[in-house]
Amino acid sequence: MSFRLKTIFGVALIEIVLLTFLVWNSMVLMRSSGEAQLIQRAETTSSLFASMVKDPVLSYDLATLETFIIELMKNRGLAYVRVYDQDQLLSSSGDKKLLLRPFQADSALEWVNDAVFDISAIISESGQVYGHIELGLYTEALQQRLSSATLKTSSLALLEILLSALFSFMLGSWLVRQLEVLRYASSEIAQGKLGVQIPVLGSDEIAETAIHFNQMSTELLRASDALNFLNRSLEDKVVARTQDLKQSNDQLSSIMENMGDALFVLASNGEVIVSNPAAEIIFSNSIGKQFISFFPDELTATLENLLSTAQLCSDTLFFSDAAQEKVVLELTLTPLPVVDDHRHTLVLARDITQQHDMEEKEQMLAFQSGVTEISVSMMHNIGNILAGANGKLLRIKKAGTSLERMSVFIKQLSTQIETFSTEKRFSTLQRVGEMLSNVIASEITKPVNEVEQKTYDIANIVTQQERSTSTIHQLSRIHPRSFIKEALTSHQKILKRQSIVVEIDVESGLSEIYFQRNQLLIMLEALLLNSIEAISAHNQPEGEVLISFKRQQRHKKSGFNMLIEDNGIGIAEVHINMLFTPGYSTKPEHRGSGLHASGNFIHSIGGTIKINSEGISHGAVVDIWLPNLKPVSAS
């Protein structure tokens, strides 16, 4: 809507409101005045007529009463009249239709609904009522006068509104003329023609607006020139910065595409929103999936704890993949800056399975090297002691030779002693006894005591060595299935040569245990070798070994049960109780140290081991229970 129309409508609205109130107020006053005059006339007429007809009513002079009524009806505007005594209608005149209807008095003009104002008056004398009159006055003339006045007043008001609209149009046109110049100049500026100036006419507010407009136009032109210069310089900087960013993004993309570690970006709800090719190799089609869903259920609590941490954290996860193979992942979680109240997390996943295997092998080699070094040192010390003992044994051997010669001498002497005199016989026997005592004391007793001391020294060295090489409780995280496969590696050639099939059954979800890895590996290799040799001794065409590993609770303690079953030659019942005795073996070419050492290790960590067999040709089962050694911190 234009400013001119707004001016016209504004002034017209004011005029309409004021004139409407004025016309309405005038009509109310006119109606009130007309109504008052009508009521006054009706009351005066009825009172005077009641006084006039009082005597004819009291005297029942109906002729006079009729005359009065006829004279009264000659007044204009009178519709009807009725005169009653105390009991009946005495006389009436007027519109017959109105006379037939029942009388209902009106107290105000607004109550009139038949164009007749009805009123009554009593006929009394000295306070005694002798009758009453009823009469009606037409209100049509009054209504016509009010309608005519309303029409004239409204017409006058409408004329005034039209004149006001015309005046408003003239005023608006005069005011808008300068505004049109401003609008044209503004459109020029909007089209980019900065610096436009408009003429200033007068000194009113519109003129001041024109002055400020010219100043604004000049400032806009100056600011536009400065902005264009700045934009040109910024464009060069943006181009250079864009090239730098593109190069950085290309380098970052190249790093992400070619890095060997898996990279994920997680939303606040744990959903994967970004991943690199290395991540897709480990977990295919990862975008849009929950990161926790990639891992077994037993790791859910650990992962939820990591994801809920609002700071840099890391952990190493042991679990089994779909093929039940060991997977060792090193996770590093870094919170990213909050964007739109959403926290994202950067996850770096590194597959260190091969590295972990190599570390375990290096630890085993170091353990074996240490054992070998200790054994060499011990054997060197024992060798030195045995070398000294050997010299003593040579002395004892020489003493034996001397005793043999003395024995020959005594035999020869015994054949001649009868010829000796008593004194010579006694002296000869005394000399022989002294010689025997000297040989025994110097050549036998002393070397034997020294050999006994050497034997004690050897026993002491062995005891000290056993104490220094007792089981070291250094726990390692072990993946059961991979660990069993590693133990089988040292026997792969003989297993293949003798067509022995090994089946591994590990309880589902059991992906890590804590034990002394090296000692447990040596024990398992020794037990597997026993099963292989038992199968070889049985001459089975197809040997079978079943290794099962599962959780099991014994004596209210949590632990693990490992069974090694084979279809080998089996064990006679009489030998079962002796299998863990040092040096005992059912095979003549063996020394019986493997089962004894295995039993010692199992018992040292609080476990149990036993061997069951139904007899020869029925195979054997090694039943091992290992306690759960998982430290509290790892839980």
XYZ file of C-alpha atoms in Angstrom:
635
model
C 0.000 0.000 0.000
C 1.379 3.412 -0.977
C 2.030 6.239 1.449
C -0.709 8.321 -0.268
C -3.315 5.615 0.288
C -2.169 5.168 3.869
C -2.669 8.926 4.440
C -6.146 8.863 2.867
C -7.199 5.769 4.784
C -5.775 7.140 8.022
C -7.619 10.467 7.841
C -10.783 8.750 6.596
C -10.635 6.266 9.438
C -10.346 9.066 11.981
C -13.292 10.930 10.375
C -15.397 7.771 10.234
C -14.795 7.000 13.895
C -15.537 10.556 15.066
C -18.547 11.110 12.794
C -19.990 7.719 13.652
C -19.812 8.620 17.334
C -21.296 12.081 16.615
C -24.191 10.733 14.488
C -24.907 7.979 16.952
C -24.889 10.426 19.883
C -27.166 12.876 18.005
C -29.635 10.155 17.123
C -29.680 8.945 20.706
C -30.448 12.473 21.906
C -33.138 12.951 19.249
C -34.742 9.644 20.055
C -34.653 10.361 23.782
C -36.194 13.816 23.195
C -38.919 12.450 20.893
C -39.659 9.638 23.297
C -39.943 12.081 26.225
C -42.311 14.332 24.253
C -44.439 11.336 23.249
C -44.679 10.050 26.816
C -45.444 13.574 28.129
C -48.187 14.049 25.527
C -49.648 10.633 26.273
C -49.645 11.212 30.016
C -51.100 14.736 29.654
C -53.806 13.626 27.245
C -54.808 10.645 29.369
C -54.869 12.699 32.585
C -56.937 15.532 31.079
C -59.350 13.146 29.402
C -59.770 11.199 32.661
C -60.693 14.471 34.400
C -63.142 15.413 31.618
C -65.043 12.141 31.676
C -65.110 11.807 35.456
C -68.577 13.387 35.817
C -70.217 11.503 32.908
C -68.785 8.250 34.266
C -69.990 8.950 37.790
C -73.466 9.927 36.489
C -73.517 7.342 33.727
C -74.152 10.119 31.208
C -73.189 8.075 28.168
C -74.230 10.751 25.657
C -71.898 13.304 27.161
C -69.218 10.654 27.398
C -69.634 9.847 23.730
C -69.383 13.523 22.849
C -66.124 13.868 24.768
C -64.708 10.820 23.032
C -65.627 12.145 19.577
C -63.998 15.480 20.385
C -60.901 13.699 21.698
C -60.512 11.547 18.586
C -60.254 14.702 16.494
C -56.691 15.139 17.833
C -53.995 14.008 15.339
C -52.053 10.952 16.227
C -54.701 9.429 18.519
C -55.304 5.789 17.583
C -58.099 4.717 19.947
C -59.724 5.434 23.312
C -61.704 3.250 25.731
C -63.535 4.281 28.898
C -64.298 1.788 31.694
C -66.130 2.036 34.957
C -65.341 -0.330 37.729
C -67.090 -3.232 35.980
C -67.437 -2.709 32.235
C -66.578 -0.820 29.081
C -68.726 2.275 28.837
C -67.611 3.682 25.471
C -64.810 3.447 22.889
C -63.707 4.916 19.585
C -60.823 4.586 17.113
C -59.236 1.870 14.948
C -61.454 -1.188 15.231
C -58.516 -3.613 14.957
C -56.772 -1.890 17.805
C -59.968 -1.915 19.885
C -60.293 -5.684 19.494
C -56.840 -6.489 20.831
C -56.088 -6.723 24.563
C -54.590 -3.647 26.191
C -50.910 -3.661 27.184
C -49.437 -0.446 28.529
C -46.083 0.831 27.161
C -43.620 2.670 29.389
C -40.940 3.396 26.759
C -40.732 3.824 23.024
C -38.516 0.820 22.605
C -41.295 -1.400 23.990
C -43.631 -0.408 21.159
C -43.887 -3.223 18.605
C -47.183 -2.252 16.863
C -46.529 1.459 16.038
C -48.973 2.502 18.849
C -47.942 3.803 22.277
C -50.502 2.467 24.807
C -51.233 4.286 28.098
C -53.985 4.273 30.744
C -55.245 6.652 33.476
C -57.617 6.097 36.428
C -60.876 7.956 37.082
C -61.069 8.827 40.759
C -62.788 11.182 43.167
C -61.644 11.851 46.700
C -59.276 8.938 46.490
C -62.007 6.573 45.302
C -61.385 4.859 41.922
C -64.509 4.721 39.738
C -62.952 3.536 36.487
C -60.120 4.081 34.033
C -59.449 5.053 30.465
C -57.169 3.429 27.859
C -55.851 5.250 24.842
C -53.192 4.782 22.179
C -51.067 7.273 20.227
C -49.490 6.530 16.854
C -45.636 6.534 16.883
C -45.201 6.375 13.116
C -44.725 10.121 12.739
C -42.025 10.110 15.400
C -40.261 7.163 13.750
C -40.362 8.912 10.376
C -38.856 12.067 11.871
C -36.080 10.004 13.502
C -35.355 8.110 10.239
C -35.274 11.354 8.281
C -32.912 12.903 10.799
C -30.671 9.807 10.673
C -30.541 9.930 6.867
C -29.703 13.612 6.753
C -27.053 13.323 9.464
C -25.454 10.279 7.798
C -25.440 12.029 4.416
C -23.761 15.030 5.949
C -21.185 12.777 7.630
C -20.517 10.931 4.355
C -20.016 14.217 2.561
C -17.563 15.290 5.230
C -15.683 11.970 4.844
C -15.415 12.474 1.087
C -14.119 16.006 1.590
C -11.588 14.693 4.122
C -10.483 11.995 1.658
C -10.004 14.633 -1.030
C -7.987 16.784 1.348
C -5.963 13.735 2.394
C -5.284 12.893 -1.249
C -3.995 16.399 -1.882
C -1.869 16.312 1.285
C -0.527 12.829 0.482
C 0.351 13.825 -3.083
C 2.295 16.795 -1.789
C 4.135 14.680 0.772
C 4.791 11.771 -1.589
C 6.309 13.922 -4.298
C 9.621 14.203 -2.402
C 9.373 10.588 -1.282
C 9.096 9.507 -4.923
C 12.457 11.123 -5.530
C 13.870 9.185 -2.565
C 12.366 5.945 -3.848
C 13.810 6.456 -7.325
C 17.241 7.219 -5.901
C 17.019 4.156 -3.623
C 16.203 1.938 -6.607
C 19.224 3.349 -8.416
C 21.429 2.436 -5.453
C 19.830 -1.017 -5.314
C 20.857 -1.495 -8.947
C 24.450 -0.687 -8.036
C 24.571 2.983 -9.028
C 26.145 4.218 -5.824
C 26.733 7.927 -5.167
C 23.311 9.086 -6.481
C 22.316 12.537 -5.123
C 18.810 14.036 -4.850
C 17.744 17.719 -4.603
C 16.960 19.095 -1.152
C 13.785 21.235 -1.004
C 12.860 23.108 2.153
C 13.981 22.502 5.692
C 11.421 20.049 7.034
C 11.944 16.457 8.120
C 11.765 15.183 4.526
C 14.489 17.643 3.542
C 16.629 16.394 6.434
C 15.986 12.830 5.241
C 17.178 13.829 1.753
C 20.374 15.315 3.231
C 21.096 12.137 5.202
C 20.306 10.052 2.100
C 22.893 11.968 0.063
C 25.452 11.431 2.832
C 24.604 7.720 2.975
C 24.935 7.393 -0.809
C 28.358 9.032 -0.716
C 29.511 6.772 2.160
C 28.210 3.688 0.356
C 30.209 4.600 -2.740
C 33.355 5.060 -0.646
C 32.773 1.829 1.301
C 32.040 -0.058 -1.925
C 35.309 1.062 -3.461
C 37.195 0.005 -0.320
C 35.341 -3.312 -0.198
C 36.076 -4.039 -3.851
C 39.751 -3.395 -3.228
C 39.655 -5.657 -0.165
C 37.793 -8.366 -2.099
C 40.391 -8.352 -4.829
C 43.161 -8.820 -2.279
C 41.139 -11.455 -0.417
C 40.459 -13.380 -3.606
C 44.175 -13.786 -4.150
C 44.605 -14.938 -0.553
C 41.627 -17.297 -0.823
C 43.008 -18.846 -3.997
C 46.377 -19.400 -2.346
C 44.757 -20.713 0.833
C 42.475 -22.982 -1.181
C 45.460 -24.465 -2.955
C 47.195 -25.026 0.391
C 44.070 -26.638 1.844
C 43.643 -28.813 -1.231
C 47.246 -29.933 -0.978
C 46.833 -30.635 2.748
C 43.579 -32.513 2.126
C 45.221 -34.533 -0.629
C 48.094 -35.392 1.683
C 45.704 -36.261 4.509
C 43.563 -38.376 2.176
C 46.668 -40.120 0.871
C 47.809 -40.838 4.427
C 44.380 -42.204 5.387
C 44.150 -44.270 2.215
C 47.609 -45.783 2.594
C 48.072 -46.055 6.353
C 48.170 -49.593 7.655
C 46.220 -48.832 10.821
C 42.434 -48.773 10.802
C 40.888 -45.359 11.364
C 37.292 -44.705 12.442
C 35.308 -41.602 13.309
C 32.363 -42.365 15.593
C 29.258 -40.279 16.219
C 28.083 -39.594 19.765
C 25.860 -42.712 19.618
C 28.811 -44.974 18.683
C 27.920 -45.227 14.976
C 30.760 -45.300 12.416
C 30.540 -42.261 10.127
C 34.050 -42.305 8.581
C 36.526 -45.145 7.966
C 39.638 -45.697 5.857
C 40.463 -48.694 3.588
C 42.488 -50.385 6.340
C 39.389 -50.288 8.543
C 37.317 -51.883 5.782
C 39.838 -54.734 5.588
C 39.356 -55.538 9.277
C 35.611 -54.778 9.434
C 33.920 -54.701 6.031
C 30.976 -52.342 5.368
C 31.535 -50.525 8.644
C 29.873 -47.218 7.704
C 26.546 -46.754 9.493
C 27.079 -49.643 11.927
C 27.632 -49.565 15.667
C 31.345 -49.842 16.456
C 30.654 -52.183 19.389
C 28.864 -54.625 17.053
C 32.231 -55.557 15.449
C 33.401 -57.280 18.630
C 32.268 -60.294 20.707
C 29.701 -59.781 23.451
C 32.255 -60.317 26.230
C 34.021 -57.088 25.178
C 30.861 -54.934 25.212
C 31.386 -53.611 28.751
C 35.047 -52.769 28.053
C 34.196 -50.914 24.828
C 31.318 -49.000 26.433
C 33.678 -47.870 29.173
C 36.249 -46.710 26.598
C 33.659 -44.842 24.506
C 32.228 -43.090 27.557
C 35.633 -41.661 28.498
C 35.913 -37.988 27.519
C 39.707 -38.014 27.281
C 42.494 -39.803 25.414
C 42.561 -43.502 26.319
C 43.824 -46.808 24.916
C 43.525 -50.536 25.511
C 44.577 -53.854 23.986
C 41.737 -56.227 23.102
C 42.027 -60.031 22.880
C 39.242 -61.779 20.992
C 38.510 -64.418 18.367
C 37.385 -63.657 14.835
C 34.736 -65.556 12.873
C 37.253 -68.353 12.201
C 38.065 -68.554 15.942
C 41.570 -67.251 15.269
C 43.334 -64.951 17.705
C 43.049 -61.225 17.066
C 44.938 -58.668 19.143
C 43.861 -55.068 18.513
C 45.404 -52.016 20.079
C 42.727 -49.288 20.314
C 43.443 -45.596 20.865
C 40.422 -43.313 21.335
C 40.722 -39.533 20.995
C 37.750 -37.170 21.579
C 37.246 -34.704 18.723
C 36.034 -31.076 19.180
C 32.295 -30.806 19.789
C 30.317 -29.805 16.666
C 26.663 -28.695 17.017
C 26.471 -30.209 20.522
C 27.547 -33.608 19.111
C 30.747 -35.269 20.382
C 32.699 -37.351 17.877
C 35.467 -39.814 18.679
C 38.523 -40.732 16.591
C 39.446 -44.415 16.962
C 42.817 -45.761 15.790
C 42.833 -49.579 15.632
C 46.152 -51.360 15.108
C 46.289 -55.111 14.471
C 49.243 -56.284 16.577
C 48.466 -60.007 16.372
C 51.681 -60.868 14.515
C 53.699 -58.554 16.748
C 52.196 -60.241 19.802
C 53.066 -63.681 18.414
C 56.643 -62.590 17.742
C 56.962 -61.167 21.259
C 55.722 -64.442 22.717
C 58.235 -66.399 20.641
C 61.040 -64.064 21.680
C 60.035 -64.483 25.316
C 60.065 -68.254 24.866
C 63.503 -68.142 23.236
C 64.789 -65.918 26.033
C 63.303 -68.307 28.581
C 64.887 -71.327 26.899
C 68.211 -69.495 26.547
C 68.112 -68.619 30.232
C 67.327 -72.205 31.176
C 70.144 -73.432 28.909
C 72.598 -70.921 30.366
C 71.650 -71.916 33.896
C 71.943 -75.614 32.984
C 75.392 -75.086 31.431
C 76.569 -73.229 34.537
C 75.197 -75.942 36.789
C 76.746 -78.732 34.695
C 80.074 -76.900 34.694
C 80.078 -76.758 38.499
C 78.987 -80.385 38.765
C 81.666 -81.348 36.235
C 84.375 -79.711 38.335
C 83.147 -81.551 41.412
C 82.969 -84.866 39.540
C 86.505 -84.335 38.210
C 87.774 -84.006 41.790
C 85.692 -87.006 42.854
C 87.143 -89.003 39.976
C 90.676 -88.497 41.374
C 89.528 -89.748 44.731
C 87.935 -92.775 43.111
C 91.249 -93.521 41.375
C 92.940 -93.501 44.783
C 90.275 -95.894 46.057
C 90.880 -98.074 42.987
C 94.626 -98.094 43.663
C 93.871 -98.948 47.283
C 91.882 -101.895 46.007
C 94.915 -103.044 44.016
C 97.084 -102.766 47.130
C 94.501 -104.739 49.094
C 94.494 -107.423 46.411
C 98.298 -107.717 46.672
C 98.045 -107.833 50.446
C 95.368 -110.492 50.108
C 97.752 -112.616 47.993
C 100.496 -111.983 50.565
C 98.205 -113.026 53.438
C 97.220 -116.203 51.586
C 100.874 -117.075 51.070
C 101.607 -116.177 54.686
C 98.808 -118.388 55.903
C 100.525 -121.431 54.399
C 103.782 -120.625 56.189
C 102.561 -119.170 59.455
C 102.399 -122.602 61.106
C 106.175 -122.846 60.812
C 106.687 -119.540 62.644
C 107.315 -119.355 66.286
C 104.654 -117.871 68.458
C 106.507 -114.627 68.917
C 107.245 -114.288 65.213
C 103.681 -115.273 64.307
C 102.310 -112.546 66.591
C 104.651 -109.899 65.250
C 103.895 -110.899 61.659
C 100.121 -110.714 62.174
C 100.519 -107.385 63.965
C 102.493 -105.974 61.034
C 99.842 -107.228 58.551
C 97.067 -105.596 60.615
C 98.931 -102.305 60.753
C 99.454 -102.410 56.976
C 95.734 -103.042 56.410
C 94.794 -100.227 58.777
C 97.159 -97.820 57.056
C 95.815 -98.715 53.581
C 92.184 -98.448 54.692
C 92.723 -95.196 56.571
C 94.811 -93.428 53.949
C 93.633 -94.951 50.684
C 89.969 -95.821 51.330
C 88.378 -94.012 54.275
C 89.715 -90.557 53.437
C 88.878 -90.699 49.682
C 85.421 -92.122 50.502
C 84.771 -89.217 52.872
C 85.908 -86.774 50.211
C 83.684 -88.453 47.556
C 80.795 -88.252 50.011
C 81.478 -84.511 50.430
C 81.563 -84.075 46.640
C 78.225 -85.882 46.358
C 76.770 -83.536 48.980
C 78.121 -80.548 47.032
C 76.398 -81.815 43.857
C 73.123 -82.272 45.735
C 73.475 -78.761 47.173
C 74.033 -77.270 43.696
C 70.972 -79.096 42.335
C 68.868 -77.900 45.286
C 69.980 -74.305 44.860
C 69.306 -74.550 41.128
C 65.803 -75.881 41.742
C 65.130 -72.991 44.102
C 66.459 -70.381 41.685
C 64.522 -71.854 38.758
C 61.228 -72.374 40.616
C 58.068 -71.287 38.799
C 58.037 -67.547 38.204
C 54.501 -66.220 38.488
C 54.727 -63.800 35.572
C 51.350 -63.942 33.872
C 50.726 -63.452 30.167
C 47.520 -62.947 28.204
C 46.964 -66.097 26.179
C 44.515 -66.846 23.388
C 43.629 -70.525 24.041
C 43.128 -71.662 20.446
C 46.229 -69.920 19.097
C 48.246 -71.147 22.069
C 47.276 -74.776 21.405
C 48.144 -74.345 17.718
C 51.542 -72.961 18.695
C 52.193 -76.008 20.895
C 51.345 -78.244 17.930
C 53.819 -76.403 15.684
C 56.846 -78.229 17.145
C 55.215 -81.600 16.309
C 53.896 -80.780 12.812
C 56.347 -83.055 10.968
C 55.622 -86.186 12.980
C 51.878 -85.435 12.964
C 51.923 -85.208 9.177
C 54.203 -88.220 8.765
C 52.003 -90.460 10.915
C 48.692 -89.001 9.603
C 47.555 -87.931 13.047
C 44.522 -85.630 13.040
C 44.319 -83.060 15.827
C 40.982 -81.422 16.636
C 40.769 -78.326 18.820
C 37.555 -77.476 20.680
C 37.608 -74.190 22.630
C 34.521 -72.913 24.424
C 32.745 -70.161 22.503
C 33.551 -66.674 23.786
C 36.699 -67.830 25.600
C 39.304 -65.602 23.955
C 41.832 -64.902 26.720
C 43.314 -66.506 29.826
C 46.167 -65.487 32.140
C 48.976 -68.011 32.848
C 52.750 -68.492 32.921
C 53.004 -68.842 29.186
C 56.428 -70.453 28.768
C 55.988 -73.134 31.442
C 52.476 -73.901 30.189
C 53.739 -74.215 26.610
C 56.528 -76.635 27.629
C 54.026 -78.720 29.588
C 51.537 -78.840 26.697
C 54.255 -79.779 24.179
C 55.393 -82.621 26.464
C 51.841 -83.948 26.916
C 51.167 -83.766 23.172
C 54.401 -85.665 22.518
C 53.227 -88.411 24.905
C 49.946 -88.703 22.952
C 51.810 -88.845 19.625
C 54.178 -91.549 20.911
C 51.233 -93.518 22.334
C 49.519 -93.422 18.912
C 52.774 -94.471 17.209
C 53.158 -97.389 19.623
C 49.618 -98.543 18.839
C 50.283 -98.564 15.091
C 46.995 -96.823 14.367
C 46.385 -96.146 10.633
C 44.724 -92.858 11.547
C 45.643 -91.337 14.856
C 43.302 -88.851 16.519
C 43.965 -86.290 19.221
C 41.181 -84.117 20.652
C 42.154 -81.081 22.713
C 39.262 -79.345 24.463
C 39.418 -76.205 26.586
C 36.492 -74.754 28.532
C 35.554 -72.917 31.694
C 34.980 -75.099 34.749
C 34.484 -74.429 38.452
C 35.946 -76.805 41.022
C 35.784 -76.512 44.784
C 33.958 -73.174 44.394
C 36.911 -71.761 42.443
C 36.717 -70.568 38.860
C 39.131 -72.111 36.419
C 39.562 -73.972 33.157
C 39.463 -77.629 32.153
C 41.750 -78.939 29.397
C 41.333 -82.487 28.114
C 43.850 -84.199 25.802
C 42.296 -87.372 24.396
C 44.085 -89.794 22.052
C 43.361 -93.191 20.533
C 46.861 -94.472 21.315
C 47.995 -97.660 22.976
C 46.537 -96.706 26.343
C 47.863 -97.407 29.848
C 47.440 -100.425 32.064
C 45.668 -99.726 35.332
C 48.681 -100.823 37.404
C 50.811 -98.067 35.874
C 48.396 -95.107 36.197
C 49.198 -94.264 39.825
C 52.959 -94.331 39.105
C 52.978 -92.082 36.023
C 53.905 -88.880 37.888
C 56.675 -90.548 39.941
C 60.162 -89.175 39.175
C 62.062 -91.430 36.753
C 59.078 -93.710 36.118
C 58.117 -94.454 32.504
C 56.182 -97.176 30.713
C 58.621 -96.811 27.801
C 62.027 -98.375 28.424
C 63.906 -95.830 26.329
C 62.562 -92.861 28.332
C 63.494 -91.494 31.746
C 59.988 -90.541 32.939
C 60.701 -86.826 33.496
C 58.000 -85.254 31.273
C 54.882 -86.171 33.283
C 56.700 -85.568 36.547
C 57.683 -82.024 35.492
C 54.168 -81.368 34.148
C 52.617 -82.480 37.411
C 54.980 -80.306 39.424
C 54.099 -77.235 37.355
C 50.335 -77.833 37.560
C 50.482 -78.359 41.312
C 52.673 -75.269 41.785
C 49.907 -72.999 40.430
C 47.139 -74.737 42.374
C 45.829 -76.959 39.577
C 45.273 -80.684 39.195
C 46.300 -83.252 36.581
C 45.345 -86.887 36.164
C 45.402 -89.509 33.427
C 42.509 -91.851 32.718
C 42.603 -94.961 30.536
C 40.416 -98.007 30.190
C 43.466 -100.152 29.520
C 45.737 -101.226 26.723
C 44.467 -100.371 23.195
C 41.795 -98.037 24.583
C 43.626 -94.721 24.421
C 44.106 -92.256 27.255
C 42.722 -88.927 28.505
C 44.827 -86.301 30.276
C 42.483 -84.281 32.518
C 43.947 -80.930 33.610
C 42.242 -78.271 35.733
C 43.885 -74.846 35.812
C 42.828 -72.103 38.259
C 41.796 -68.703 36.937
C 44.866 -66.544 37.523
C 43.449 -63.402 35.908
C 44.583 -60.443 38.032
C 41.988 -58.068 39.470
C 43.426 -55.125 37.522
C 42.822 -56.969 34.234
C 39.178 -57.498 35.151
